[in-house]
Amino acid sequence: MNKQDQKAYEQYVKQKTPVHNLWANMAKAFVTGGSICLLGEIIQTIGKEEYGLSKDMAGNWTSLLLVLISVLLTGTGIYPKIAKWGGAGALVPITGFANSVSAPAIEYKKEGQVMGIGCKIFTIAGPVILYGIFTSWVLGLIYWLWKLVV
């Protein structure tokens, strides 16, 4: 590749590469994640004050309802739009994990129950589950060994 072709290619890449505003992205993530957390707090408060649930039971219902809302929004195509706008703010909470499990299931359901949903459901969430369990196991082993020594 000669210098002229290389410069033309660099110009093409610069033209096609999207420009991101870090501060705007962080603000969007903060607003999105904060809104999800606020919704969770509202659900938990209603559970405790209106329905007389214990803190643990209200927390369980909060998690359940947030996952349900996330799956319903994923199925209707709304959650991907929220995630595109809010970035990590929509992907980090429990709602993002529910989205990462339900989205492939919805996308591949046309291929059937086994080869579509069964094979593809954990495409995104599988590595998170695997490395989360493995990391927990390693840290538990380190903790156990530390307790033996100390």
Tab-separated table of C-alpha atoms in Angstrom:
chain	number	residue	atom	x	y	z
A	1	MET	CA	0.000	0.000	0.000
A	2	ASN	CA	1.528	3.307	-1.034
A	3	LYS	CA	1.432	6.490	1.081
A	4	GLN	CA	-1.412	8.046	-0.869
A	5	ASP	CA	-3.621	4.954	-0.475
A	6	GLN	CA	-2.735	4.777	3.210
A	7	LYS	CA	-3.693	8.429	3.769
A	8	ALA	CA	-6.947	7.931	1.850
A	9	TYR	CA	-7.736	4.875	3.998
A	10	GLU	CA	-6.942	6.765	7.226
A	11	GLN	CA	-9.235	9.589	6.094
A	12	TYR	CA	-11.988	7.052	5.303
A	13	VAL	CA	-11.636	5.422	8.740
A	14	LYS	CA	-11.688	8.810	10.468
A	15	GLN	CA	-14.829	9.729	8.538
A	16	LYS	CA	-16.661	6.468	9.387
A	17	THR	CA	-15.584	6.155	13.025
A	18	PRO	CA	-18.311	7.487	15.315
A	19	VAL	CA	-17.346	10.302	17.665
A	20	HIS	CA	-18.482	9.844	21.258
A	21	ASN	CA	-18.888	12.448	23.939
A	22	LEU	CA	-17.658	10.795	27.143
A	23	TRP	CA	-19.412	13.224	29.490
A	24	ALA	CA	-22.734	12.914	27.663
A	25	ASN	CA	-22.453	9.101	27.675
A	26	MET	CA	-21.709	9.090	31.412
A	27	ALA	CA	-24.657	11.398	32.087
A	28	LYS	CA	-26.999	9.193	30.039
A	29	ALA	CA	-25.766	6.076	31.854
A	30	PHE	CA	-26.241	7.808	35.213
A	31	VAL	CA	-29.787	8.893	34.375
A	32	THR	CA	-30.735	5.486	32.968
A	33	GLY	CA	-29.233	3.422	35.784
A	34	GLY	CA	-30.530	5.880	38.360
A	35	SER	CA	-34.039	5.654	36.906
A	36	ILE	CA	-33.970	1.865	37.064
A	37	CYS	CA	-32.745	2.007	40.662
A	38	LEU	CA	-35.389	4.615	41.515
A	39	LEU	CA	-38.067	2.327	40.091
A	40	GLY	CA	-36.674	-0.486	42.229
A	41	GLU	CA	-36.782	1.710	45.326
A	42	ILE	CA	-40.369	2.718	44.567
A	43	ILE	CA	-41.416	-0.921	44.162
A	44	GLN	CA	-39.645	-1.903	47.386
A	45	THR	CA	-41.176	0.998	49.341
A	46	ILE	CA	-44.665	0.171	48.092
A	47	GLY	CA	-44.109	-3.474	49.029
A	48	LYS	CA	-43.055	-2.557	52.565
A	49	GLU	CA	-45.459	0.283	53.295
A	50	GLU	CA	-48.572	-0.606	51.296
A	51	TYR	CA	-48.452	-4.394	51.511
A	52	GLY	CA	-46.645	-4.813	54.829
A	53	LEU	CA	-43.892	-7.005	53.395
A	54	SER	CA	-40.646	-7.545	55.274
A	55	LYS	CA	-37.502	-5.922	53.867
A	56	ASP	CA	-36.306	-9.253	52.428
A	57	MET	CA	-39.675	-10.138	50.893
A	58	ALA	CA	-40.054	-6.650	49.418
A	59	GLY	CA	-36.552	-7.007	47.946
A	60	ASN	CA	-37.487	-10.352	46.409
A	61	TRP	CA	-40.607	-8.870	44.827
A	62	THR	CA	-38.597	-5.892	43.602
A	63	SER	CA	-36.101	-8.155	41.832
A	64	LEU	CA	-38.870	-10.279	40.369
A	65	LEU	CA	-40.802	-7.287	39.053
A	66	LEU	CA	-37.714	-5.580	37.623
A	67	VAL	CA	-36.806	-8.766	35.741
A	68	LEU	CA	-40.394	-9.126	34.495
A	69	ILE	CA	-40.492	-5.500	33.333
A	70	SER	CA	-37.140	-5.932	31.597
A	71	VAL	CA	-38.240	-9.071	29.747
A	72	LEU	CA	-41.511	-7.465	28.685
A	73	LEU	CA	-39.686	-4.352	27.457
A	74	THR	CA	-37.165	-6.559	25.626
A	75	GLY	CA	-39.970	-8.506	23.955
A	76	THR	CA	-41.648	-5.320	22.773
A	77	GLY	CA	-38.371	-3.842	21.481
A	78	ILE	CA	-38.288	-0.982	23.990
A	79	TYR	CA	-35.422	-2.152	26.222
A	80	PRO	CA	-32.877	-2.260	23.364
A	81	LYS	CA	-33.684	1.396	22.655
A	82	ILE	CA	-33.229	2.248	26.341
A	83	ALA	CA	-29.910	0.352	26.358
A	84	LYS	CA	-28.727	2.082	23.189
A	85	TRP	CA	-29.428	5.493	24.717
A	86	GLY	CA	-28.358	4.742	28.303
A	87	GLY	CA	-25.412	2.439	27.642
A	88	ALA	CA	-24.013	0.756	30.723
A	89	GLY	CA	-26.692	2.400	32.858
A	90	ALA	CA	-29.211	-0.013	31.339
A	91	LEU	CA	-26.893	-3.004	31.108
A	92	VAL	CA	-25.434	-3.188	34.611
A	93	PRO	CA	-28.518	-3.602	36.850
A	94	ILE	CA	-30.485	-6.847	37.095
A	95	THR	CA	-32.654	-5.585	34.254
A	96	GLY	CA	-29.678	-5.702	31.898
A	97	PHE	CA	-28.992	-9.306	32.830
A	98	ALA	CA	-32.640	-10.231	32.193
A	99	ASN	CA	-32.373	-8.477	28.833
A	100	SER	CA	-29.202	-10.392	27.947
A	101	VAL	CA	-30.977	-13.708	28.565
A	102	SER	CA	-34.314	-12.896	26.944
A	103	ALA	CA	-33.040	-11.081	23.828
A	104	PRO	CA	-31.317	-14.123	22.255
A	105	ALA	CA	-34.303	-16.311	23.145
A	106	ILE	CA	-36.627	-13.918	21.331
A	107	GLU	CA	-34.247	-13.510	18.399
A	108	TYR	CA	-33.729	-17.235	17.803
A	109	LYS	CA	-37.199	-18.601	18.653
A	110	LYS	CA	-37.960	-18.953	14.943
A	111	GLU	CA	-35.304	-21.696	14.789
A	112	GLY	CA	-37.287	-23.825	17.235
A	113	GLN	CA	-37.373	-24.664	20.919
A	114	VAL	CA	-34.192	-26.745	21.015
A	115	MET	CA	-31.903	-25.417	18.287
A	116	GLY	CA	-33.110	-21.844	18.599
A	117	ILE	CA	-34.016	-20.960	22.167
A	118	GLY	CA	-32.250	-23.863	23.884
A	119	CYS	CA	-28.921	-23.370	22.126
A	120	LYS	CA	-28.846	-19.583	21.935
A	121	ILE	CA	-30.503	-18.356	25.159
A	122	PHE	CA	-27.234	-18.018	27.076
A	123	THR	CA	-25.168	-16.667	24.180
A	124	ILE	CA	-24.667	-13.325	25.927
A	125	ALA	CA	-25.298	-14.241	29.568
A	126	GLY	CA	-23.454	-17.576	29.536
A	127	PRO	CA	-19.939	-16.162	29.921
A	128	VAL	CA	-21.148	-13.865	32.697
A	129	ILE	CA	-22.639	-16.805	34.579
A	130	LEU	CA	-19.594	-19.015	33.958
A	131	TYR	CA	-16.981	-16.506	35.063
A	132	GLY	CA	-19.140	-15.256	37.919
A	133	ILE	CA	-19.435	-18.762	39.350
A	134	PHE	CA	-15.764	-19.516	38.723
A	135	THR	CA	-14.644	-16.264	40.354
A	136	SER	CA	-16.899	-16.935	43.348
A	137	TRP	CA	-15.412	-20.405	43.687
A	138	VAL	CA	-11.822	-19.112	43.512
A	139	LEU	CA	-12.496	-16.333	46.015
A	140	GLY	CA	-14.264	-18.795	48.321
A	141	LEU	CA	-11.267	-21.121	48.141
A	142	ILE	CA	-8.879	-18.249	48.903
A	143	TYR	CA	-11.057	-17.185	51.831
A	144	TRP	CA	-11.201	-20.763	53.158
A	145	LEU	CA	-7.402	-21.119	52.900
A	146	TRP	CA	-6.934	-17.736	54.583
A	147	LYS	CA	-9.150	-18.841	57.471
A	148	LEU	CA	-7.061	-22.012	57.852
A	149	VAL	CA	-3.858	-19.991	58.094
A	150	VAL	CA	-5.154	-17.178	60.333
